[in-house]
PDB file of C-alpha atoms in Angstrom:
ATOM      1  CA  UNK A 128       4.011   0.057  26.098  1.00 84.00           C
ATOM      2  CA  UNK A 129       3.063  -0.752  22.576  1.00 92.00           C
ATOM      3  CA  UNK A 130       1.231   0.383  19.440  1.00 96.00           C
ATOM      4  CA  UNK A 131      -2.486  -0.477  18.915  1.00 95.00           C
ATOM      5  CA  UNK A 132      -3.823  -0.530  15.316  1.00 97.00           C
ATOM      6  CA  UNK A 133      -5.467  -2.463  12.859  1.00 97.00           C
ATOM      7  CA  UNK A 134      -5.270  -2.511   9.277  1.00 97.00           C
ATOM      8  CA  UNK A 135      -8.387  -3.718   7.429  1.00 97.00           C
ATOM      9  CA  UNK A 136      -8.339  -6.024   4.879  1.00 97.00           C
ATOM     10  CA  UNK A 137      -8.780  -4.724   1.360  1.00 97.00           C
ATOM     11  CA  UNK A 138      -8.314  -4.428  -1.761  1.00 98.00           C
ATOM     12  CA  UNK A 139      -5.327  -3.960  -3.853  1.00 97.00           C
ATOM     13  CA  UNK A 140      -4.089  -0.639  -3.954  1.00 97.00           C
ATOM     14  CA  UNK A 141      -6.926   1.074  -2.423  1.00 98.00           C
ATOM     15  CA  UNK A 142      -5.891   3.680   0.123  1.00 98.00           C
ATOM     16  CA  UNK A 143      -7.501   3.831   3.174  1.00 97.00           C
ATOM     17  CA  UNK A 144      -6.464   5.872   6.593  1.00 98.00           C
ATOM     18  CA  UNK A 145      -5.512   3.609   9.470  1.00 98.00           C
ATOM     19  CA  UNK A 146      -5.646   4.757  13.256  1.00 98.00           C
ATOM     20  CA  UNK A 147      -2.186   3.897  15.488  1.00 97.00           C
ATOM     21  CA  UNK A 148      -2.612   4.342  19.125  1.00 96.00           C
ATOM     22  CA  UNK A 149       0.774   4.500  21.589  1.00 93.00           C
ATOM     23  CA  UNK A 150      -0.625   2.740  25.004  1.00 93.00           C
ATOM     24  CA  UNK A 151       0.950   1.584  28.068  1.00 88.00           C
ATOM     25  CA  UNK A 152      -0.641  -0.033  31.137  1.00 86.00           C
ATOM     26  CA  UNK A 153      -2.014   1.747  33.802  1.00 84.00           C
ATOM     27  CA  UNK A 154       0.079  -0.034  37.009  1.00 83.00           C
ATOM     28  CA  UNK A 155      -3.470   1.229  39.110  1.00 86.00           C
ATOM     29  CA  UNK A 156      -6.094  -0.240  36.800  1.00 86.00           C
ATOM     30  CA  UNK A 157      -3.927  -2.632  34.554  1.00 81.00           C
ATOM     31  CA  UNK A 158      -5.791  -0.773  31.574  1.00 85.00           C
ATOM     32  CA  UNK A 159      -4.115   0.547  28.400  1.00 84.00           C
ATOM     33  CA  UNK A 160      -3.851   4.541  28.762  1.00 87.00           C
ATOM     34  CA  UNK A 161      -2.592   7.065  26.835  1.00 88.00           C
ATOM     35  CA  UNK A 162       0.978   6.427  26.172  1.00 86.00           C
ATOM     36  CA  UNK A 163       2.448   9.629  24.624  1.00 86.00           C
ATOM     37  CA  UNK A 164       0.513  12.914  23.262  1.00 90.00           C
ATOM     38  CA  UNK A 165       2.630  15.287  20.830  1.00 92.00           C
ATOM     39  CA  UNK A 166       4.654  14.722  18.078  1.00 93.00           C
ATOM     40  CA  UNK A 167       6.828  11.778  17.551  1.00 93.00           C
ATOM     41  CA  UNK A 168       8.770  10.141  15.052  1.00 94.00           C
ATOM     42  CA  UNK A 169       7.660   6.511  14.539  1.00 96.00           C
ATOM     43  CA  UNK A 170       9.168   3.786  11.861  1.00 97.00           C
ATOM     44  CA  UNK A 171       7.214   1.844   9.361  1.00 98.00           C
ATOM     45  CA  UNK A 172       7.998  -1.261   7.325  1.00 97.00           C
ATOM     46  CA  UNK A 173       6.532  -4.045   5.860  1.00 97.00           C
ATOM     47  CA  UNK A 174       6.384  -7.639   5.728  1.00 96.00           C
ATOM     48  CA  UNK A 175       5.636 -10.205   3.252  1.00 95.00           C
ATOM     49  CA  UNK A 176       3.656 -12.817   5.478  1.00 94.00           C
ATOM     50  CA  UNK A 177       1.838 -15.035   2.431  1.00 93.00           C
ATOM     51  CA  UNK A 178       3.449 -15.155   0.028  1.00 91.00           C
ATOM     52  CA  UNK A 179       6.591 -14.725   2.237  1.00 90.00           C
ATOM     53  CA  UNK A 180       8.704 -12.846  -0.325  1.00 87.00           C
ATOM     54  CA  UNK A 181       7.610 -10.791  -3.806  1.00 87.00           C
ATOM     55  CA  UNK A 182       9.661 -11.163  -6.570  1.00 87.00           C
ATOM     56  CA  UNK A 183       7.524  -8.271  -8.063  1.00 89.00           C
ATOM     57  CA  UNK A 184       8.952  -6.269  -5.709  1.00 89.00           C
ATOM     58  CA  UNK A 185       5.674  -4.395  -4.277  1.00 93.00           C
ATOM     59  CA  UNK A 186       5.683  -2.107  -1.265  1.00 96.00           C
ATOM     60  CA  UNK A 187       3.527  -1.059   1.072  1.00 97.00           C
ATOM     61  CA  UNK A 188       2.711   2.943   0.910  1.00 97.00           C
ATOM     62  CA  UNK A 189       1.551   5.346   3.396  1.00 98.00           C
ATOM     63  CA  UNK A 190       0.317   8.734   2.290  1.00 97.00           C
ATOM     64  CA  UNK A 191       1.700   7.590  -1.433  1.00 95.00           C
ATOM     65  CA  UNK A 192       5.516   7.077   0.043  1.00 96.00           C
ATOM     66  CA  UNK A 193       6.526   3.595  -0.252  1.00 96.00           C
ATOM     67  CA  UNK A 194       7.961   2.074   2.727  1.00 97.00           C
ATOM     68  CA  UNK A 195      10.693  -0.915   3.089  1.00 96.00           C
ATOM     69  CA  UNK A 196       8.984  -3.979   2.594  1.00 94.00           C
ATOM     70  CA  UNK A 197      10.912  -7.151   3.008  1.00 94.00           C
ATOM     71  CA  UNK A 198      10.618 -10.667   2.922  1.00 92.00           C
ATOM     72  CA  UNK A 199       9.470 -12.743   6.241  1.00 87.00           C
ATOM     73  CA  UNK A 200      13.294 -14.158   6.993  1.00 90.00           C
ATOM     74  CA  UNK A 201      14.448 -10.506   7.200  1.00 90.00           C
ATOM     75  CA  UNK A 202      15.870 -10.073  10.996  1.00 87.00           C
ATOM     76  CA  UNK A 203      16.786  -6.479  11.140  1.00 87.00           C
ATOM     77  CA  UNK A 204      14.441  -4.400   8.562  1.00 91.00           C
ATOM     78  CA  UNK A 205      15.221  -0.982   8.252  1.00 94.00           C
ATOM     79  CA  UNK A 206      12.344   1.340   8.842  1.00 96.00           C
ATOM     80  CA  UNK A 207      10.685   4.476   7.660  1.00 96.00           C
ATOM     81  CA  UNK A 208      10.550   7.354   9.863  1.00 96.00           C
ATOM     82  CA  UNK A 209       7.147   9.085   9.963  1.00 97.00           C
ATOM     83  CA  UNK A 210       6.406  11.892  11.777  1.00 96.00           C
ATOM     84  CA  UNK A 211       3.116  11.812  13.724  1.00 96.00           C
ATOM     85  CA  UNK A 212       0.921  13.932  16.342  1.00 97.00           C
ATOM     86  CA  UNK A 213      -0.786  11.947  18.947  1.00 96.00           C
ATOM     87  CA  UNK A 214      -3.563  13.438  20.303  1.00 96.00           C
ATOM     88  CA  UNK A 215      -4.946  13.512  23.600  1.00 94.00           C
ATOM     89  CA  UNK A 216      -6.060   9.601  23.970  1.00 94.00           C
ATOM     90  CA  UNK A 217      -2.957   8.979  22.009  1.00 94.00           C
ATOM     91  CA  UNK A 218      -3.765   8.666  18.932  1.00 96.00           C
ATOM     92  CA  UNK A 219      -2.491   9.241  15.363  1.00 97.00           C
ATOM     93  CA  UNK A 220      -3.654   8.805  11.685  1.00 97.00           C
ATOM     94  CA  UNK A 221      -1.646   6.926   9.316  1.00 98.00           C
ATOM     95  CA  UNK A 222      -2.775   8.462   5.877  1.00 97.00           C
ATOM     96  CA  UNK A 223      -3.785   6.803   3.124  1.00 98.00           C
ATOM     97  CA  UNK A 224      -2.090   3.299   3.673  1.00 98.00           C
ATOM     98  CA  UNK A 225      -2.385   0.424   0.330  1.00 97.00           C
ATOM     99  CA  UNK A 226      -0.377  -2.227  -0.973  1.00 97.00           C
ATOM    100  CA  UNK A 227      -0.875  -2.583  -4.968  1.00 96.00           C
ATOM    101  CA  UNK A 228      -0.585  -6.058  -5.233  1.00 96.00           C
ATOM    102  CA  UNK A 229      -2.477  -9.553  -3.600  1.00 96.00           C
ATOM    103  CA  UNK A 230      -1.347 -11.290  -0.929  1.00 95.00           C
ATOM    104  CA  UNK A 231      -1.525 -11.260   3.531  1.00 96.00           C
ATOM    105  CA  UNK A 232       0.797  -8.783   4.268  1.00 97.00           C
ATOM    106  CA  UNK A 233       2.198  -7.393   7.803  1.00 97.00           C
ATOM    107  CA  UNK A 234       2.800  -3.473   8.891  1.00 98.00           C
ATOM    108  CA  UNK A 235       5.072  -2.781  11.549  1.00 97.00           C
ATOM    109  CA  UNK A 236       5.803  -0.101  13.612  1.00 97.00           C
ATOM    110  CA  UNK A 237       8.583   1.198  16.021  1.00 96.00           C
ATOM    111  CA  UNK A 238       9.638   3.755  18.041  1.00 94.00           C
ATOM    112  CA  UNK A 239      12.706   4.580  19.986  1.00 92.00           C
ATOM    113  CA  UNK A 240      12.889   7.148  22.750  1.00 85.00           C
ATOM    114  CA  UNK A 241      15.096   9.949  23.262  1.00 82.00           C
ATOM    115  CA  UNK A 242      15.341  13.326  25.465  1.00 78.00           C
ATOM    116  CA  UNK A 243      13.134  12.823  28.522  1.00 75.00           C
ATOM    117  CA  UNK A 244      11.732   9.271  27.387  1.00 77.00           C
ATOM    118  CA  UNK A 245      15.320   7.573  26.537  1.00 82.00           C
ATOM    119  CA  UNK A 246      15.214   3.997  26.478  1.00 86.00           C
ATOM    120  CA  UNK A 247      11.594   3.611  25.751  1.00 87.00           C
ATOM    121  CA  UNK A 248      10.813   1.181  22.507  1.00 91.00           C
ATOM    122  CA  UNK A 249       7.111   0.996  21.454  1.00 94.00           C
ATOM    123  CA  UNK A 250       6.318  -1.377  18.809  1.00 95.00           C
ATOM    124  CA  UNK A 251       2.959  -3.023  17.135  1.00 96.00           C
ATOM    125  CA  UNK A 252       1.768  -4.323  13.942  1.00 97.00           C
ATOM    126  CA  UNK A 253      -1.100  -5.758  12.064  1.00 98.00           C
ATOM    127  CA  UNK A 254      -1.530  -8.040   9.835  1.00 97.00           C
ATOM    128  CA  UNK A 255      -4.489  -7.643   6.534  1.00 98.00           C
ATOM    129  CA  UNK A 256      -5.129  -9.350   3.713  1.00 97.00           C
ATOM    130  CA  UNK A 257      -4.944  -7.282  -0.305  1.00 97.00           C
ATOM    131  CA  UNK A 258      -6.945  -8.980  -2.854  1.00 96.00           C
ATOM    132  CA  UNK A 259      -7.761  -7.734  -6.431  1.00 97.00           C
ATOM    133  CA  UNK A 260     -10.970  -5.771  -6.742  1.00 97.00           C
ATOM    134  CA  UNK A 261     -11.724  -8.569  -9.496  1.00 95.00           C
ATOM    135  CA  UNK A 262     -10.618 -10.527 -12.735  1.00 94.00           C
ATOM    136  CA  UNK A 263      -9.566  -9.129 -16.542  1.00 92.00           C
ATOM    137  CA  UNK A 264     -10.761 -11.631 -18.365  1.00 89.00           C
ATOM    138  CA  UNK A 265      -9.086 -11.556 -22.205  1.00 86.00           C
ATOM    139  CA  UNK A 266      -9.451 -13.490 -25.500  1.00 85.00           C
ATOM    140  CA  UNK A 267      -5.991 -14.853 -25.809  1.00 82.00           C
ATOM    141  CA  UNK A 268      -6.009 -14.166 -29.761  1.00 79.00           C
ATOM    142  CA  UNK A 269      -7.415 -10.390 -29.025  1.00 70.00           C
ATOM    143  CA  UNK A 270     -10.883  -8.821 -29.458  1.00 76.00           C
ATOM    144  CA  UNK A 271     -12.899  -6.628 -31.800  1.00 81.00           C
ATOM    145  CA  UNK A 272     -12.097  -2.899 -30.331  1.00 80.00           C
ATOM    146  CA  UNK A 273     -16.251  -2.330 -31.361  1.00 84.00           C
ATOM    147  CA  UNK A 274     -17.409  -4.537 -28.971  1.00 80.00           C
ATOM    148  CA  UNK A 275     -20.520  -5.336 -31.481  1.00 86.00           C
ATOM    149  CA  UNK A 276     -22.291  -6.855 -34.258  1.00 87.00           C
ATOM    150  CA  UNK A 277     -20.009  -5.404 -36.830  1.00 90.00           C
ATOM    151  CA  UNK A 278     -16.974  -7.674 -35.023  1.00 88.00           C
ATOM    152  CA  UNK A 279     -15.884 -11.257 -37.241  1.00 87.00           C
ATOM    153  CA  UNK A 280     -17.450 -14.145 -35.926  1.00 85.00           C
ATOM    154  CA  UNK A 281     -14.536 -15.057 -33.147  1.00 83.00           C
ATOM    155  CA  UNK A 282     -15.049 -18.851 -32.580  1.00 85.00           C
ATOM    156  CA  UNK A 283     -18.266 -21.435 -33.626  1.00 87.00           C
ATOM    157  CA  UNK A 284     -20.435 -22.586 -31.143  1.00 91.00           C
ATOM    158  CA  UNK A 285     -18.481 -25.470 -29.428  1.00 92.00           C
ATOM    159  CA  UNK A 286     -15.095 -24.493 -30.687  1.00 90.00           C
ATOM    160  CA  UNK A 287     -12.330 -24.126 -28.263  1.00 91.00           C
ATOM    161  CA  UNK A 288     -10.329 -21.104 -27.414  1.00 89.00           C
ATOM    162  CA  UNK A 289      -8.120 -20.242 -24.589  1.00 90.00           C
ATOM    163  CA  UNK A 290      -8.558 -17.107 -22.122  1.00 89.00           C
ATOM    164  CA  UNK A 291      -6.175 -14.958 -20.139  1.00 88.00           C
ATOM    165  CA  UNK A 292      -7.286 -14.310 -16.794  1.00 90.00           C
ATOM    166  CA  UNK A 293      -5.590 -11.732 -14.329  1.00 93.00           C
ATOM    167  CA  UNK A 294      -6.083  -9.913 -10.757  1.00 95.00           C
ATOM    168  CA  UNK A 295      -6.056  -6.626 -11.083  1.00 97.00           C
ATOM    169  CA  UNK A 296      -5.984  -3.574  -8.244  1.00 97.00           C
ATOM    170  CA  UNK A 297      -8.563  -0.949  -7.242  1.00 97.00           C
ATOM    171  CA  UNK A 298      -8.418   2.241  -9.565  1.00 95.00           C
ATOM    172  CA  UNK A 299     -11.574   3.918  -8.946  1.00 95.00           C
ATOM    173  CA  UNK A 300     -14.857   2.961  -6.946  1.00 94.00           C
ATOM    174  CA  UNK A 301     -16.391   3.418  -9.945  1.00 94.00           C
ATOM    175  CA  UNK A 302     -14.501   1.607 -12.112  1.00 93.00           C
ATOM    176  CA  UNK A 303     -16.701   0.082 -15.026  1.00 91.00           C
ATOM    177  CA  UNK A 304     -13.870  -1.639 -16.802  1.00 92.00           C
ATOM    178  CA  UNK A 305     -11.290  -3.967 -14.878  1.00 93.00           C
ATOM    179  CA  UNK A 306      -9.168  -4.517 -17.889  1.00 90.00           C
ATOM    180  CA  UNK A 307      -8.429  -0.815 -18.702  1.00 90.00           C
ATOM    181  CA  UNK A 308      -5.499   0.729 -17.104  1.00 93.00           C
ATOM    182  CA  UNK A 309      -6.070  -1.382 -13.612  1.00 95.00           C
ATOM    183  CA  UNK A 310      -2.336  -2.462 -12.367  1.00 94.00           C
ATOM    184  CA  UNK A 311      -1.817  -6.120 -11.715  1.00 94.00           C
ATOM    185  CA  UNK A 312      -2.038  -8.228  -8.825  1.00 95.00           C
ATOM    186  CA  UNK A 313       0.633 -10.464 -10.079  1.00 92.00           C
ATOM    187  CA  UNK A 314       0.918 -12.529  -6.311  1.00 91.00           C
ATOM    188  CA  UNK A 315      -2.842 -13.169  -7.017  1.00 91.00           C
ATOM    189  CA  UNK A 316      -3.239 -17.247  -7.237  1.00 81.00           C
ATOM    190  CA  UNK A 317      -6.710 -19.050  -7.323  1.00 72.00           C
ATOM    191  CA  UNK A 318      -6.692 -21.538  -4.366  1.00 67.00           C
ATOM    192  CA  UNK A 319      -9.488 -24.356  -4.230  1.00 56.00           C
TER     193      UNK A 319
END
């Protein structure tokens, strides 16, 4: 008996609705069935997987709650209870799941039985990559808040200057400016 579900990869802090189904082997067919329908309380964390820890301190969320999210050496996380309906091929939504910052991350899941199904532990998890929707990319010595031809000449043809350059997280689908309001993905690192 286990949970089934993937998490897609994404992008930073863009929610998106992930499916969780409880399954358990048919002993007949050797096929995953159905393995609860109804309402039960199931616990969430999450792992840092790469990088293995986050000094920044980001957290996994589902339905805009964040959840315990600990680094990879952790041996006994504590959990989030959820409560969640399973339907009649077992299955549940997990609303609105992100992780605001950049790096492979790992969702797990756990359930312990009581009442009539005592003893029974179900776990899963998944792991998905968050990466920035793109780059702010800044004049180090600031910019001309017109944006035009009445701005000072900033540097000669030729002449050196330095840029900052930062990973920032989904805001909007729509979003026509990355360096305006967009959190950052400060575990964001250019590899190659």
């Amino acid at each position: 008996s286990g949970f089934l579900f993937d998490v897609p990869d994404t992008l930073a802090n863009k929610p998106q609705d992930v499916v969780i189904s409880a399954v358990k082997k048919d002993t007949a067919t050797q096929q995953c069935i159905p393995g609860f329908i109804g309402a039960r309380s199931v616990g969430f964390w999450g792992t840092y997987t790469d990088p293995n820890t986050n000094i920044f301190n980001s957290k996994i969320t589902i339905d805009g709650n964040a959840i315990p999210t600990y680094a990879a050496s952790v041996t006994s996380p504590a959990a989030t209870t959820i409560n969640l309906t399973f339907d009649s091929q077992g299955k549940a939504t997990l609303k609105k799941v992100s992780y605001p910052d950049a790096g492979q991350m790992r969702l797990n899941a756990r359930h312990d039985g009581s009442g009539d199904t005592a003893g029974l532990v179900m776990t899963g998890s998944d792991l998905f990559v968050s990466r920035p929707v793109g780059l702010c990319i800044t004049p180090a010595q600031g910019t001309c808040a017109a944006g035009d031809a009445s701005c000072p000449v900033f540097k000669k043809t030729g002449e050196a200057f330095q840029l900052n350059i930062k990973g920032v997280a989904w805001q909007a689908d729509d979003d026509k400016d990355l360096c305006r309001d967009n959190l950052a993905t400060p575990n964001f690192a250019q590899i190659g």
